[in-house]
Short mmCIF file of C-alpha atoms in Angstrom, two decimals:
data_model
loop_
_atom_site.label_atom_id
_atom_site.label_comp_id
_atom_site.label_asym_id
_atom_site.label_seq_id
_atom_site.Cartn_x
_atom_site.Cartn_y
_atom_site.Cartn_z
CA VAL L 1 -13.57 14.05 -2.05
CA CYS L 2 -10.42 14.08 -4.17
CA GLN L 3 -9.17 15.56 -7.38
CA LEU L 4 -7.73 13.52 -10.24
CA VAL L 5 -4.73 15.03 -11.95
CA ALA L 6 -4.59 13.27 -15.33
CA THR L 7 -5.78 13.78 -18.85
CA LYS L 8 -8.51 11.14 -18.62
CA ALA L 9 -10.69 12.54 -15.84
CA SER L 10 -11.29 15.55 -13.63
CA GLY L 11 -12.74 16.04 -10.11
CA ILE L 12 -13.53 12.98 -8.00
CA LYS L 13 -16.25 13.43 -5.41
CA SER L 14 -16.75 9.95 -3.89
CA VAL L 15 -15.09 6.60 -3.21
CA ALA L 16 -16.94 5.24 -6.26
CA ASP L 17 -15.36 7.99 -8.37
CA LEU L 18 -11.96 7.14 -6.88
CA LYS L 19 -12.39 3.47 -7.80
CA ALA L 20 -13.49 4.46 -11.31
CA ALA L 21 -10.38 6.63 -11.69
CA LEU L 22 -8.16 3.78 -10.52
CA ASP L 23 -9.86 1.48 -13.05
CA THR L 24 -9.21 3.95 -15.89
CA PRO L 25 -6.85 2.48 -18.51
CA GLY L 26 -3.34 3.89 -18.39
CA ASP L 27 -1.37 5.56 -15.64
CA VAL L 28 -3.22 7.66 -13.06
CA ASN L 29 -2.18 10.55 -10.80
CA ILE L 30 -4.55 11.31 -7.93
CA VAL L 31 -4.43 14.14 -5.37
CA LEU L 32 -6.83 14.01 -2.41
CA ALA L 33 -8.74 17.18 -1.65
CA ASN L 34 -10.37 15.81 1.54
CA ASN L 35 -10.15 12.78 3.79
CA VAL L 36 -11.52 9.66 2.09
CA SER L 37 -13.01 6.70 3.98
CA GLY L 38 -14.44 3.34 3.02
CA VAL L 39 -11.86 2.47 0.36
CA GLY L 40 -12.19 -1.28 -0.27
CA ASN L 41 -9.97 -3.81 -2.06
CA THR L 42 -8.15 -2.13 -4.93
CA ILE L 43 -6.02 -3.87 -7.58
CA ILE L 44 -3.21 -2.05 -9.37
CA PRO L 45 -2.75 -4.18 -12.52
CA VAL L 46 0.51 -5.18 -14.21
CA GLY L 47 1.86 -2.38 -16.39
CA LYS L 48 -0.07 0.41 -14.66
CA THR L 49 1.42 3.22 -12.55
CA VAL L 50 -0.78 4.81 -9.89
CA ASN L 51 0.47 7.84 -7.97
CA ILE L 52 -1.64 8.86 -4.98
CA ASP L 53 -0.72 12.14 -3.28
CA LEU L 54 -2.65 12.11 -0.03
CA ASN L 55 -2.04 15.87 0.15
CA GLY L 56 -1.83 15.83 3.95
CA LYS L 57 -5.17 14.02 4.17
CA THR L 58 -6.18 10.56 5.45
CA MET L 59 -7.37 7.64 3.35
CA ALA L 60 -9.22 5.10 5.51
CA LEU L 61 -9.19 1.56 4.12
CA ASN L 62 -11.57 -1.28 4.85
CA GLY L 63 -9.78 -3.46 2.31
CA CYS L 64 -6.30 -3.69 0.86
CA PHE L 65 -4.22 -2.58 -2.10
CA LEU L 66 -3.11 -5.52 -4.26
CA ASP L 67 -0.16 -4.17 -6.20
CA GLU L 68 0.76 -5.91 -9.44
CA GLY L 69 2.06 -2.73 -11.14
CA ASP L 70 3.66 0.41 -9.76
CA LEU L 71 1.91 2.04 -6.77
CA ASN L 72 3.25 5.21 -5.13
CA ILE L 73 1.56 6.78 -2.10
CA THR L 74 2.89 10.04 -0.64
CA ASN L 75 2.26 12.84 1.83
CA GLY L 76 -0.48 11.92 4.32
CA SER L 77 -2.01 9.07 6.29
CA LEU L 78 -3.45 5.63 5.62
CA GLU L 79 -5.65 4.02 8.26
CA SER L 80 -6.72 0.39 8.10
CA SER L 81 -9.63 -1.29 9.84
CA TYR L 82 -8.11 -4.74 9.20
CA ASP L 83 -8.30 -6.87 12.33
CA LEU L 84 -6.38 -10.15 12.55
CA LEU L 85 -8.72 -11.37 15.30
CA LYS L 86 -11.67 -10.97 12.91
CA GLY L 87 -10.02 -13.09 10.21
CA ASN L 88 -8.44 -10.34 8.06
CA TYR L 89 -5.19 -12.13 7.19
CA ASN L 90 -4.17 -10.00 4.20
CA ALA L 91 -1.63 -7.24 4.46
CA VAL L 92 -2.86 -3.69 3.98
CA ILE L 93 -0.61 -3.46 0.88
CA SER L 94 0.27 -6.76 -0.83
CA ILE L 95 2.73 -6.98 -3.69
CA PHE L 96 1.33 -9.70 -5.95
CA ALA L 97 3.31 -9.78 -9.23
CA ASP L 98 6.88 -10.29 -10.33
CA GLY L 99 8.53 -6.94 -10.93
CA ALA L 100 5.86 -4.93 -9.10
CA LYS L 101 6.95 -1.70 -7.42
CA PHE L 102 5.58 -0.03 -4.31
CA THR L 103 6.72 3.18 -2.62
CA ILE L 104 5.44 5.15 0.34
CA ASP L 105 7.09 8.42 1.16
CA GLY L 106 6.02 10.78 3.91
CA VAL L 107 3.10 8.55 4.95
CA THR L 108 1.85 7.50 8.37
CA VAL L 109 0.20 4.08 8.19
CA TYR L 110 -1.95 3.19 11.19
CA ALA L 111 -3.06 -0.46 11.27
CA PRO L 112 -2.73 -1.49 14.93
CA LYS L 113 -4.75 -4.72 14.59
CA ALA L 114 -3.45 -5.85 11.19
CA LEU L 115 -1.27 -8.93 10.70
CA GLY L 116 0.85 -6.97 8.26
CA VAL L 117 1.04 -3.66 6.49
CA ILE L 118 3.37 -4.20 3.50
CA ASN L 119 3.94 -7.75 2.27
CA THR L 120 5.43 -9.39 -0.81
CA ASN L 121 3.50 -12.54 -1.73
CA ASN L 122 5.26 -15.94 -1.43
CA GLU L 123 6.15 -16.46 -5.09
CA VAL L 124 6.83 -12.84 -6.12
CA THR L 125 10.32 -12.08 -7.44
CA ASN L 126 12.10 -8.93 -8.59
CA ALA L 127 9.68 -6.69 -6.69
CA THR L 128 10.82 -3.34 -5.29
CA VAL L 129 9.49 -1.91 -2.03
CA ASN L 130 10.56 1.54 -0.83
CA VAL L 131 9.48 2.74 2.60
CA LEU L 132 10.79 6.28 2.95
CA ASN L 133 10.33 9.01 5.57
CA SER L 134 7.28 7.21 6.95
CA THR L 135 5.81 5.78 10.14
CA ILE L 136 4.07 2.40 10.24
CA VAL L 137 2.10 1.06 13.20
CA SER L 138 1.03 -2.57 12.81
CA GLY L 139 -0.35 -5.29 15.03
CA CYS L 140 2.49 -7.55 13.90
CA TYR L 141 4.55 -6.99 10.72
CA CYS L 142 5.22 -3.56 9.24
CA VAL L 143 7.25 -4.87 6.29
CA SER L 144 7.39 -8.57 5.44
CA THR L 145 8.65 -10.75 2.59
CA ASN L 146 6.58 -13.68 3.83
CA ALA L 147 8.81 -16.27 5.45
CA ALA L 148 7.63 -19.21 3.33
CA LYS L 149 10.34 -18.83 0.67
CA VAL L 150 13.54 -16.90 0.01
CA VAL L 151 13.07 -14.77 -3.13
CA ASP L 152 14.93 -11.96 -4.89
CA ASN L 153 13.19 -8.71 -4.02
CA THR L 154 14.60 -5.30 -3.17
CA ILE L 155 13.38 -3.61 0.00
CA ALA L 156 14.63 -0.19 1.10
CA ILE L 157 13.63 1.29 4.45
CA GLU L 158 15.01 4.78 5.07
CA ASN L 159 14.30 7.35 7.80
CA CYS L 160 11.28 5.47 9.15
CA THR L 161 9.67 4.52 12.42
CA LEU L 162 8.26 0.98 12.46
CA GLN L 163 6.16 -0.24 15.37
CA GLY L 164 4.75 -3.75 15.70
CA GLU L 165 5.27 -7.12 17.34
CA THR L 166 7.87 -7.97 14.64
CA PRO L 167 8.40 -4.71 12.73
CA VAL L 168 10.44 -6.22 9.87
CA MET L 169 10.50 -9.85 8.71
CA TYR L 170 12.49 -10.79 5.65
CA ASN L 171 14.44 -13.71 4.23
CA VAL L 172 18.01 -13.43 3.01
CA ASN L 173 20.20 -15.77 0.99
#
């Protein structure tokens, strides 16, 4: 299904292999060879860098990415089956640790029934979110800092199309 480009593993042929590669200690570089579907909740731990090159393919999620480290997704499409009306209140990509970094570049994210696509958790500080050359379709929020508290995070949105009820929600000092 996808190919791992790293010293710790070679070809990945299933979602289970993808999860195993993501759970491998150390940084991971992944390049999809085909569309991948059924990707569930995935945690990127503190101190780990994960680079996913979608390689023009689509990764279909039935869970979310919880980013506590450094997650970079490029060059393809993410589709989410999250549905706010069915009680899926998480964002498709949630930044969950101080100092975490998340970047999408050249990605189309399609989550038309999701509450949010990219969200920094309430208490997270010093996080960096880069949304570059991408399109996001969301049921509500495309990029959100969660309105519960004003925190110091850096969010860059460049050359993007954002479509949702409230495409961007953020707090400022």
